């Protein structure tokens, strides 16, 4: 019995010892919150060591209860010591190391690559990261970016928008996705960009003529969505992003998953959003003096849904890297039923108002497939980049058949076009870029070539733009000369050749024509076959002069844009504008001369930046309203004819930021634009969609920690927008307005050093009724959406 009791006591004592065995674990990061890989950590007493892994994680296992000392000694970081006490529980320790002072300059250069990039770019450059996008989520990536000075959007509905840079948009702004120019149907104000903002980790916005790198069309600037960062070696994880909006009852998610094993990796994302009709702060609209009552203040038939699929994979070697990016973006969205087509008064309001989530006609469906390969390899002093891209953009517009002119009153059953297919555009694009970076002494040189082939087919019972084939090719050279540690000189030269072939289009129905005194019927040719060649030599010269607290930039250059198919060959009704549009087959290539300046001052508390510009077009292409009306195809709509005129533009942006303390900061952003036509029938007028002057005041409160919240912030925006009375008839003047927006958020630790991110926005806090002069629906005096609360949650995970 005594032996049994001793055995029982021994077993219990052993179990107690085992129960007291615990672990100390955590993550190791630097002062920029980046994981520190491969650093030794020490534990006393007894002495134990461990090494941080690829995510900065570490662990000391099988420790008894008691007091221990964790310490780190490193030549790159300041020494660290901390006591930990184990008392029957595992201990979690997050360690942040500060860079050693004698290596501060080196660390600053490494961790501020974007600031260095901005200092060395002669044009006005903004760089935003995913945290900015998460904090300011709009209905689309372009709407999110318009908080930046000089950036505006032409919006249609809740999720469709296209960018304006300093008042210029459409094919004057190049959107680059992972090095390849995004090509959709960007010529139309109602055609949004098929870009998933949840997949955008870093975006560069270049304001000013950027043609020498990105090719023709970058007259206003470029928006470059950078390729996502590749995962760290031997990592496996991802994140889940949830989003909801109150104005249009949007709900959505974006799920991200990645894994890397040394040189091979994959990275995938799935995004889905679904939204209802969006609401405006008014009960009744007047569409060309026709009263339109709104059910529950909702714009009937503006609901939609979007899906984005992404998959990236490739090989990551030391001297050779090759990555494939595959994406497929689809969307279906309705057009505001009372502002589309030839008969907006015939809308079945009762049918539309039964549900705020159904998508009835008129609507559009868009699918954009993209395959990109980016290959980098180093040979001696040369860093060579090759980019190949294939895109397929398929866009369909659906509506009830409404006859006008000589169109038959009853849709013929023999016609091989679906009765509800108003228009369709089917574009295939093949792209190739080649760049070589190398140094010759203090000269950093880049030479490159771009080539692109577009083939666009059309379908549908309504005609506006002919099918076409377009080929472009360009060569360029760029030199950045480091004269000394303060002065940089830039020079670039580029040659472009382009060929565009418009296909003939003949009506599918008979129209009456007059031949002498006799009337006859025939199939009219709406667009003639057209073959045009264009070429141009463009150039750019710039400088940077940088002092520790002062930066000065200057750039002057010439840019070039070929006329697009719509400008050359349009001949039909634009149902979105209640207009009849006609192209001009004799248009010349559009050319622009621009001067950009920038002066910036930085101190411990102040940041001041002023960026003026001047722009001159000897032959700006614009859509000119005429006194004519078309009754054969446009049912009496006013005729708009593409024309060219001399145009002068100037303006700029100003930024003022002040840091009251480590917690409180403020900023003031101002933008102004003036445009004037110097010739043509609209001499003395401005340009369409010219944004009015505006200012944004911001006050932010940031803390490193508050209770269990990490990096909480509270920010409020006050935007003042001036009236816009400088217009081009038949544009309407818009009144000035004032808006308040709020942003708040924080991070919460969950496990293994991961932090859940919360962000909340209240847009248009006071439900202000206002007209945005660059909005698509401003043409019918439709106010912008009312109050909108946006909540997003991002939950990371790793295995």
PDB file of C-alpha atoms in Angstrom, residues 445-709:
ATOM      1  CA  UNK A 445      19.800  55.308 -68.795  1.00  0.00           C
ATOM      2  CA  UNK A 446      16.649  53.571 -69.923  1.00  0.00           C
ATOM      3  CA  UNK A 447      15.805  52.565 -73.467  1.00  0.00           C
ATOM      4  CA  UNK A 448      12.605  50.824 -74.412  1.00  0.00           C
ATOM      5  CA  UNK A 449       9.994  49.852 -76.950  1.00  0.00           C
ATOM      6  CA  UNK A 450       6.207  49.445 -76.810  1.00  0.00           C
ATOM      7  CA  UNK A 451       3.923  47.701 -79.276  1.00  0.00           C
ATOM      8  CA  UNK A 452       0.182  47.148 -79.203  1.00  0.00           C
ATOM      9  CA  UNK A 453      -2.462  45.608 -81.454  1.00  0.00           C
ATOM     10  CA  UNK A 454      -6.187  46.228 -80.904  1.00  0.00           C
ATOM     11  CA  UNK A 455      -9.045  44.546 -82.709  1.00  0.00           C
ATOM     12  CA  UNK A 456     -12.532  45.759 -81.803  1.00  0.00           C
ATOM     13  CA  UNK A 457     -15.732  44.250 -83.241  1.00  0.00           C
ATOM     14  CA  UNK A 458     -19.260  45.577 -82.705  1.00  0.00           C
ATOM     15  CA  UNK A 459     -22.787  44.155 -82.560  1.00  0.00           C
ATOM     16  CA  UNK A 460     -26.331  45.228 -81.709  1.00  0.00           C
ATOM     17  CA  UNK A 461     -29.239  46.878 -83.486  1.00  0.00           C
ATOM     18  CA  UNK A 462     -28.002  50.395 -82.722  1.00  0.00           C
ATOM     19  CA  UNK A 463     -24.869  52.009 -84.159  1.00  0.00           C
ATOM     20  CA  UNK A 464     -22.520  54.643 -82.731  1.00  0.00           C
ATOM     21  CA  UNK A 465     -18.862  53.640 -83.310  1.00  0.00           C
ATOM     22  CA  UNK A 466     -17.527  51.431 -86.145  1.00  0.00           C
ATOM     23  CA  UNK A 467     -15.414  48.345 -85.661  1.00  0.00           C
ATOM     24  CA  UNK A 468     -11.702  48.999 -86.029  1.00  0.00           C
ATOM     25  CA  UNK A 469      -8.178  47.635 -85.955  1.00  0.00           C
ATOM     26  CA  UNK A 470      -5.386  49.710 -84.432  1.00  0.00           C
ATOM     27  CA  UNK A 471      -1.632  49.142 -84.313  1.00  0.00           C
ATOM     28  CA  UNK A 472       0.897  51.277 -82.425  1.00  0.00           C
ATOM     29  CA  UNK A 473       4.659  51.085 -82.014  1.00  0.00           C
ATOM     30  CA  UNK A 474       7.026  53.332 -80.094  1.00  0.00           C
ATOM     31  CA  UNK A 475      10.732  53.657 -79.233  1.00  0.00           C
ATOM     32  CA  UNK A 476      12.138  55.847 -76.473  1.00  0.00           C
ATOM     33  CA  UNK A 477      15.298  56.739 -74.627  1.00  0.00           C
ATOM     34  CA  UNK A 478      15.547  58.353 -71.192  1.00  0.00           C
ATOM     35  CA  UNK A 479      18.570  59.726 -69.318  1.00  0.00           C
ATOM     36  CA  UNK A 480      18.703  60.737 -65.646  1.00  0.00           C
ATOM     37  CA  UNK A 481      22.011  62.505 -64.997  1.00  0.00           C
ATOM     38  CA  UNK A 482      23.202  62.917 -61.397  1.00  0.00           C
ATOM     39  CA  UNK A 483      25.217  66.104 -61.779  1.00  0.00           C
ATOM     40  CA  UNK A 484      25.905  66.130 -58.033  1.00  0.00           C
ATOM     41  CA  UNK A 485      24.182  65.098 -54.816  1.00  0.00           C
ATOM     42  CA  UNK A 486      21.676  67.958 -55.234  1.00  0.00           C
ATOM     43  CA  UNK A 487      21.052  68.338 -58.943  1.00  0.00           C
ATOM     44  CA  UNK A 488      19.409  65.829 -61.295  1.00  0.00           C
ATOM     45  CA  UNK A 489      18.806  66.481 -64.989  1.00  0.00           C
ATOM     46  CA  UNK A 490      16.304  64.493 -67.079  1.00  0.00           C
ATOM     47  CA  UNK A 491      15.980  64.117 -70.831  1.00  0.00           C
ATOM     48  CA  UNK A 492      13.735  61.867 -72.923  1.00  0.00           C
ATOM     49  CA  UNK A 493      12.988  61.366 -76.602  1.00  0.00           C
ATOM     50  CA  UNK A 494      10.295  59.155 -78.112  1.00  0.00           C
ATOM     51  CA  UNK A 495       9.045  58.253 -81.591  1.00  0.00           C
ATOM     52  CA  UNK A 496       5.576  56.765 -82.178  1.00  0.00           C
ATOM     53  CA  UNK A 497       3.960  55.264 -85.230  1.00  0.00           C
ATOM     54  CA  UNK A 498       0.264  54.311 -85.316  1.00  0.00           C
ATOM     55  CA  UNK A 499      -2.149  52.921 -87.860  1.00  0.00           C
ATOM     56  CA  UNK A 500      -5.918  52.760 -87.474  1.00  0.00           C
ATOM     57  CA  UNK A 501      -8.329  51.013 -89.845  1.00  0.00           C
ATOM     58  CA  UNK A 502     -12.058  51.710 -89.459  1.00  0.00           C
ATOM     59  CA  UNK A 503     -14.387  49.100 -90.941  1.00  0.00           C
ATOM     60  CA  UNK A 504     -17.359  50.081 -93.055  1.00  0.00           C
ATOM     61  CA  UNK A 505     -20.768  49.857 -91.375  1.00  0.00           C
ATOM     62  CA  UNK A 506     -24.037  49.579 -93.316  1.00  0.00           C
ATOM     63  CA  UNK A 507     -27.493  49.834 -91.756  1.00  0.00           C
ATOM     64  CA  UNK A 508     -29.520  46.634 -91.419  1.00  0.00           C
ATOM     65  CA  UNK A 509     -32.738  48.480 -92.373  1.00  0.00           C
ATOM     66  CA  UNK A 510     -33.806  50.494 -95.446  1.00  0.00           C
ATOM     67  CA  UNK A 511     -33.909  54.300 -95.403  1.00  0.00           C
ATOM     68  CA  UNK A 512     -35.552  56.647 -97.892  1.00  0.00           C
ATOM     69  CA  UNK A 513     -33.211  58.756-100.023  1.00  0.00           C
ATOM     70  CA  UNK A 514     -33.731  61.222-102.837  1.00  0.00           C
ATOM     71  CA  UNK A 515     -32.142  60.707-106.257  1.00  0.00           C
ATOM     72  CA  UNK A 516     -33.075  63.749-108.316  1.00  0.00           C
ATOM     73  CA  UNK A 517     -36.871  64.049-108.183  1.00  0.00           C
ATOM     74  CA  UNK A 518     -37.458  60.377-107.320  1.00  0.00           C
ATOM     75  CA  UNK A 519     -37.499  58.796-103.857  1.00  0.00           C
ATOM     76  CA  UNK A 520     -35.879  55.445-103.292  1.00  0.00           C
ATOM     77  CA  UNK A 521     -34.913  53.195-100.410  1.00  0.00           C
ATOM     78  CA  UNK A 522     -31.493  51.760 -99.682  1.00  0.00           C
ATOM     79  CA  UNK A 523     -29.208  50.470 -96.947  1.00  0.00           C
ATOM     80  CA  UNK A 524     -27.237  53.533 -95.906  1.00  0.00           C
ATOM     81  CA  UNK A 525     -23.520  53.402 -95.164  1.00  0.00           C
ATOM     82  CA  UNK A 526     -23.087  55.008 -91.738  1.00  0.00           C
ATOM     83  CA  UNK A 527     -19.295  54.627 -91.575  1.00  0.00           C
ATOM     84  CA  UNK A 528     -16.929  54.468 -94.530  1.00  0.00           C
ATOM     85  CA  UNK A 529     -13.815  52.333 -94.672  1.00  0.00           C
ATOM     86  CA  UNK A 530     -10.921  54.467 -93.409  1.00  0.00           C
ATOM     87  CA  UNK A 531      -7.158  53.816 -93.182  1.00  0.00           C
ATOM     88  CA  UNK A 532      -5.023  56.438 -91.443  1.00  0.00           C
ATOM     89  CA  UNK A 533      -1.329  56.486 -90.446  1.00  0.00           C
ATOM     90  CA  UNK A 534       0.083  58.766 -87.747  1.00  0.00           C
ATOM     91  CA  UNK A 535       3.552  59.419 -86.388  1.00  0.00           C
ATOM     92  CA  UNK A 536       5.120  61.868 -84.003  1.00  0.00           C
ATOM     93  CA  UNK A 537       8.343  62.734 -82.180  1.00  0.00           C
ATOM     94  CA  UNK A 538       7.856  63.790 -78.547  1.00  0.00           C
ATOM     95  CA  UNK A 539      10.363  64.960 -75.977  1.00  0.00           C
ATOM     96  CA  UNK A 540      10.721  65.901 -72.327  1.00  0.00           C
ATOM     97  CA  UNK A 541      13.355  67.863 -70.364  1.00  0.00           C
ATOM     98  CA  UNK A 542      13.357  68.172 -66.589  1.00  0.00           C
ATOM     99  CA  UNK A 543      15.388  68.850 -63.474  1.00  0.00           C
ATOM    100  CA  UNK A 544      15.362  68.251 -59.730  1.00  0.00           C
ATOM    101  CA  UNK A 545      17.231  70.358 -57.207  1.00  0.00           C
ATOM    102  CA  UNK A 546      17.041  68.838 -53.731  1.00  0.00           C
ATOM    103  CA  UNK A 547      18.211  70.317 -50.441  1.00  0.00           C
ATOM    104  CA  UNK A 548      17.608  68.660 -47.051  1.00  0.00           C
ATOM    105  CA  UNK A 549      14.415  70.671 -46.504  1.00  0.00           C
ATOM    106  CA  UNK A 550      13.680  72.085 -49.953  1.00  0.00           C
ATOM    107  CA  UNK A 551      12.805  70.364 -53.241  1.00  0.00           C
ATOM    108  CA  UNK A 552      12.410  72.024 -56.612  1.00  0.00           C
ATOM    109  CA  UNK A 553      11.172  70.338 -59.805  1.00  0.00           C
ATOM    110  CA  UNK A 554      10.698  71.582 -63.344  1.00  0.00           C
ATOM    111  CA  UNK A 555       9.662  69.768 -66.506  1.00  0.00           C
ATOM    112  CA  UNK A 556       8.754  70.845 -70.016  1.00  0.00           C
ATOM    113  CA  UNK A 557       7.660  68.507 -72.755  1.00  0.00           C
ATOM    114  CA  UNK A 558       5.588  67.681 -75.787  1.00  0.00           C
ATOM    115  CA  UNK A 559       3.069  64.810 -75.937  1.00  0.00           C
ATOM    116  CA  UNK A 560       0.920  63.239 -78.629  1.00  0.00           C
ATOM    117  CA  UNK A 561      -2.369  61.355 -79.034  1.00  0.00           C
ATOM    118  CA  UNK A 562      -3.890  59.788 -82.126  1.00  0.00           C
ATOM    119  CA  UNK A 563      -7.618  60.305 -82.796  1.00  0.00           C
ATOM    120  CA  UNK A 564      -9.648  57.345 -81.569  1.00  0.00           C
ATOM    121  CA  UNK A 565     -12.287  55.456 -83.558  1.00  0.00           C
ATOM    122  CA  UNK A 566     -15.174  57.388 -82.019  1.00  0.00           C
ATOM    123  CA  UNK A 567     -13.641  60.766 -82.921  1.00  0.00           C
ATOM    124  CA  UNK A 568     -13.007  59.653 -86.500  1.00  0.00           C
ATOM    125  CA  UNK A 569     -16.076  57.568 -87.307  1.00  0.00           C
ATOM    126  CA  UNK A 570     -18.966  58.075 -84.841  1.00  0.00           C
ATOM    127  CA  UNK A 571     -22.344  58.499 -86.527  1.00  0.00           C
ATOM    128  CA  UNK A 572     -25.228  57.671 -84.234  1.00  0.00           C
ATOM    129  CA  UNK A 573     -27.261  58.285 -81.107  1.00  0.00           C
ATOM    130  CA  UNK A 574     -25.562  58.378 -77.731  1.00  0.00           C
ATOM    131  CA  UNK A 575     -28.414  57.234 -75.536  1.00  0.00           C
ATOM    132  CA  UNK A 576     -26.598  58.253 -72.373  1.00  0.00           C
ATOM    133  CA  UNK A 577     -26.447  61.924 -73.425  1.00  0.00           C
ATOM    134  CA  UNK A 578     -29.645  62.300 -75.510  1.00  0.00           C
ATOM    135  CA  UNK A 579     -27.400  63.428 -78.362  1.00  0.00           C
ATOM    136  CA  UNK A 580     -26.427  62.510 -81.905  1.00  0.00           C
ATOM    137  CA  UNK A 581     -22.628  62.311 -82.338  1.00  0.00           C
ATOM    138  CA  UNK A 582     -20.661  62.564 -85.571  1.00  0.00           C
ATOM    139  CA  UNK A 583     -16.966  61.978 -86.073  1.00  0.00           C
ATOM    140  CA  UNK A 584     -14.556  63.694 -88.458  1.00  0.00           C
ATOM    141  CA  UNK A 585     -12.381  61.369 -90.558  1.00  0.00           C
ATOM    142  CA  UNK A 586      -9.910  64.220 -91.249  1.00  0.00           C
ATOM    143  CA  UNK A 587      -8.899  64.955 -87.650  1.00  0.00           C
ATOM    144  CA  UNK A 588      -5.185  65.477 -87.018  1.00  0.00           C
ATOM    145  CA  UNK A 589      -3.253  63.902 -84.123  1.00  0.00           C
ATOM    146  CA  UNK A 590      -3.689  65.857 -80.921  1.00  0.00           C
ATOM    147  CA  UNK A 591      -0.504  67.445 -79.582  1.00  0.00           C
ATOM    148  CA  UNK A 592       0.211  69.130 -76.272  1.00  0.00           C
ATOM    149  CA  UNK A 593       2.986  71.280 -74.813  1.00  0.00           C
ATOM    150  CA  UNK A 594       3.192  71.415 -71.041  1.00  0.00           C
ATOM    151  CA  UNK A 595       5.286  73.036 -68.307  1.00  0.00           C
ATOM    152  CA  UNK A 596       5.206  71.569 -64.783  1.00  0.00           C
ATOM    153  CA  UNK A 597       6.783  73.083 -61.690  1.00  0.00           C
ATOM    154  CA  UNK A 598       6.882  71.977 -58.069  1.00  0.00           C
ATOM    155  CA  UNK A 599       8.334  73.552 -54.929  1.00  0.00           C
ATOM    156  CA  UNK A 600       8.221  71.669 -51.631  1.00  0.00           C
ATOM    157  CA  UNK A 601       9.440  72.541 -48.138  1.00  0.00           C
ATOM    158  CA  UNK A 602       9.737  70.059 -45.275  1.00  0.00           C
ATOM    159  CA  UNK A 603      10.483  70.573 -41.586  1.00  0.00           C
ATOM    160  CA  UNK A 604       9.769  68.682 -38.384  1.00  0.00           C
ATOM    161  CA  UNK A 605       6.265  70.199 -38.245  1.00  0.00           C
ATOM    162  CA  UNK A 606       5.563  71.752 -41.648  1.00  0.00           C
ATOM    163  CA  UNK A 607       5.164  70.415 -45.164  1.00  0.00           C
ATOM    164  CA  UNK A 608       4.364  72.895 -47.920  1.00  0.00           C
ATOM    165  CA  UNK A 609       4.095  71.996 -51.611  1.00  0.00           C
ATOM    166  CA  UNK A 610       2.979  74.080 -54.591  1.00  0.00           C
ATOM    167  CA  UNK A 611       2.627  72.493 -58.056  1.00  0.00           C
ATOM    168  CA  UNK A 612       1.597  74.872 -60.876  1.00  0.00           C
ATOM    169  CA  UNK A 613       1.342  73.859 -64.544  1.00  0.00           C
ATOM    170  CA  UNK A 614       0.693  75.406 -67.960  1.00  0.00           C
ATOM    171  CA  UNK A 615      -0.671  73.466 -70.939  1.00  0.00           C
ATOM    172  CA  UNK A 616      -1.176  74.431 -74.600  1.00  0.00           C
ATOM    173  CA  UNK A 617      -2.932  72.379 -77.309  1.00  0.00           C
ATOM    174  CA  UNK A 618      -2.575  73.618 -80.909  1.00  0.00           C
ATOM    175  CA  UNK A 619      -5.314  71.148 -82.011  1.00  0.00           C
ATOM    176  CA  UNK A 620      -7.384  69.871 -79.075  1.00  0.00           C
ATOM    177  CA  UNK A 621     -10.114  67.397 -80.106  1.00  0.00           C
ATOM    178  CA  UNK A 622     -13.524  68.015 -78.547  1.00  0.00           C
ATOM    179  CA  UNK A 623     -17.195  67.247 -79.132  1.00  0.00           C
ATOM    180  CA  UNK A 624     -18.762  70.478 -80.380  1.00  0.00           C
ATOM    181  CA  UNK A 625     -22.554  71.020 -80.017  1.00  0.00           C
ATOM    182  CA  UNK A 626     -24.073  72.385 -83.241  1.00  0.00           C
ATOM    183  CA  UNK A 627     -27.399  74.023 -84.122  1.00  0.00           C
ATOM    184  CA  UNK A 628     -28.494  70.968 -86.169  1.00  0.00           C
ATOM    185  CA  UNK A 629     -30.883  68.221 -85.024  1.00  0.00           C
ATOM    186  CA  UNK A 630     -31.170  64.702 -86.423  1.00  0.00           C
ATOM    187  CA  UNK A 631     -34.670  63.314 -87.024  1.00  0.00           C
ATOM    188  CA  UNK A 632     -33.778  60.171 -88.968  1.00  0.00           C
ATOM    189  CA  UNK A 633     -31.691  58.404 -86.330  1.00  0.00           C
ATOM    190  CA  UNK A 634     -31.704  60.662 -83.284  1.00  0.00           C
ATOM    191  CA  UNK A 635     -35.442  61.377 -82.972  1.00  0.00           C
ATOM    192  CA  UNK A 636     -34.710  65.100 -82.917  1.00  0.00           C
ATOM    193  CA  UNK A 637     -31.597  64.987 -80.735  1.00  0.00           C
ATOM    194  CA  UNK A 638     -29.052  67.769 -81.039  1.00  0.00           C
ATOM    195  CA  UNK A 639     -26.085  66.962 -83.299  1.00  0.00           C
ATOM    196  CA  UNK A 640     -22.608  67.077 -81.734  1.00  0.00           C
ATOM    197  CA  UNK A 641     -19.692  67.181 -84.181  1.00  0.00           C
ATOM    198  CA  UNK A 642     -16.059  66.336 -83.306  1.00  0.00           C
ATOM    199  CA  UNK A 643     -13.804  69.312 -84.063  1.00  0.00           C
ATOM    200  CA  UNK A 644     -10.390  70.745 -83.172  1.00  0.00           C
ATOM    201  CA  UNK A 645      -9.332  74.047 -81.670  1.00  0.00           C
ATOM    202  CA  UNK A 646      -6.451  75.736 -79.908  1.00  0.00           C
ATOM    203  CA  UNK A 647      -6.724  75.415 -76.144  1.00  0.00           C
ATOM    204  CA  UNK A 648      -4.851  76.965 -73.232  1.00  0.00           C
ATOM    205  CA  UNK A 649      -4.979  75.487 -69.731  1.00  0.00           C
ATOM    206  CA  UNK A 650      -3.267  76.380 -66.479  1.00  0.00           C
ATOM    207  CA  UNK A 651      -3.703  75.705 -62.786  1.00  0.00           C
ATOM    208  CA  UNK A 652      -2.136  73.619 -60.082  1.00  0.00           C
ATOM    209  CA  UNK A 653      -2.330  72.097 -56.635  1.00  0.00           C
ATOM    210  CA  UNK A 654      -1.157  73.260 -53.214  1.00  0.00           C
ATOM    211  CA  UNK A 655      -0.614  71.151 -50.100  1.00  0.00           C
ATOM    212  CA  UNK A 656      -0.037  72.409 -46.572  1.00  0.00           C
ATOM    213  CA  UNK A 657       0.442  70.014 -43.664  1.00  0.00           C
ATOM    214  CA  UNK A 658       1.163  70.847 -40.026  1.00  0.00           C
ATOM    215  CA  UNK A 659       2.011  68.449 -37.174  1.00  0.00           C
ATOM    216  CA  UNK A 660       0.674  69.985 -33.948  1.00  0.00           C
ATOM    217  CA  UNK A 661       2.023  67.095 -31.872  1.00  0.00           C
ATOM    218  CA  UNK A 662       2.845  63.420 -32.178  1.00  0.00           C
ATOM    219  CA  UNK A 663      -0.911  62.747 -32.055  1.00  0.00           C
ATOM    220  CA  UNK A 664      -2.607  65.646 -33.853  1.00  0.00           C
ATOM    221  CA  UNK A 665      -1.989  66.721 -37.456  1.00  0.00           C
ATOM    222  CA  UNK A 666      -3.800  68.801 -40.044  1.00  0.00           C
ATOM    223  CA  UNK A 667      -3.645  69.312 -43.803  1.00  0.00           C
ATOM    224  CA  UNK A 668      -5.002  71.706 -46.395  1.00  0.00           C
ATOM    225  CA  UNK A 669      -5.252  70.676 -50.063  1.00  0.00           C
ATOM    226  CA  UNK A 670      -6.157  73.130 -52.815  1.00  0.00           C
ATOM    227  CA  UNK A 671      -6.660  72.619 -56.560  1.00  0.00           C
ATOM    228  CA  UNK A 672      -7.495  75.038 -59.349  1.00  0.00           C
ATOM    229  CA  UNK A 673      -7.910  74.767 -63.120  1.00  0.00           C
ATOM    230  CA  UNK A 674      -8.609  77.302 -65.853  1.00  0.00           C
ATOM    231  CA  UNK A 675      -9.196  76.291 -69.493  1.00  0.00           C
ATOM    232  CA  UNK A 676     -10.037  78.392 -72.529  1.00  0.00           C
ATOM    233  CA  UNK A 677     -10.579  77.632 -76.204  1.00  0.00           C
ATOM    234  CA  UNK A 678      -8.571  80.041 -78.361  1.00  0.00           C
ATOM    235  CA  UNK A 679     -10.135  79.190 -81.744  1.00  0.00           C
ATOM    236  CA  UNK A 680     -13.096  77.429 -83.347  1.00  0.00           C
ATOM    237  CA  UNK A 681     -16.825  77.929 -82.947  1.00  0.00           C
ATOM    238  CA  UNK A 682     -16.546  77.796 -79.142  1.00  0.00           C
ATOM    239  CA  UNK A 683     -13.733  80.338 -78.939  1.00  0.00           C
ATOM    240  CA  UNK A 684     -13.671  81.959 -75.518  1.00  0.00           C
ATOM    241  CA  UNK A 685     -15.407  79.040 -73.762  1.00  0.00           C
ATOM    242  CA  UNK A 686     -13.810  76.466 -71.483  1.00  0.00           C
ATOM    243  CA  UNK A 687     -13.748  72.653 -72.019  1.00  0.00           C
ATOM    244  CA  UNK A 688     -16.441  70.125 -71.010  1.00  0.00           C
ATOM    245  CA  UNK A 689     -16.115  68.505 -67.579  1.00  0.00           C
ATOM    246  CA  UNK A 690     -13.757  71.245 -66.304  1.00  0.00           C
ATOM    247  CA  UNK A 691     -13.720  70.769 -62.510  1.00  0.00           C
ATOM    248  CA  UNK A 692     -14.212  73.865 -60.341  1.00  0.00           C
ATOM    249  CA  UNK A 693     -11.720  74.996 -57.724  1.00  0.00           C
ATOM    250  CA  UNK A 694     -11.891  73.045 -54.470  1.00  0.00           C
ATOM    251  CA  UNK A 695     -10.185  72.846 -51.098  1.00  0.00           C
ATOM    252  CA  UNK A 696      -9.988  70.066 -48.513  1.00  0.00           C
ATOM    253  CA  UNK A 697      -9.311  70.691 -44.811  1.00  0.00           C
ATOM    254  CA  UNK A 698      -8.388  67.668 -42.701  1.00  0.00           C
ATOM    255  CA  UNK A 699      -7.811  67.196 -38.980  1.00  0.00           C
ATOM    256  CA  UNK A 700      -6.465  63.846 -37.763  1.00  0.00           C
ATOM    257  CA  UNK A 701      -5.881  62.348 -34.340  1.00  0.00           C
ATOM    258  CA  UNK A 702      -3.602  59.297 -34.153  1.00  0.00           C
ATOM    259  CA  UNK A 703      -2.464  57.230 -31.187  1.00  0.00           C
ATOM    260  CA  UNK A 704       0.092  54.407 -31.024  1.00  0.00           C
ATOM    261  CA  UNK A 705      -2.228  52.481 -28.713  1.00  0.00           C
ATOM    262  CA  UNK A 706      -5.489  52.868 -26.822  1.00  0.00           C
ATOM    263  CA  UNK A 707      -6.421  49.946 -24.597  1.00  0.00           C
ATOM    264  CA  UNK A 708      -6.493  46.858 -26.789  1.00  0.00           C
ATOM    265  CA  UNK A 709      -6.549  48.994 -29.956  1.00  0.00           C
TER     266      UNK A 709
END
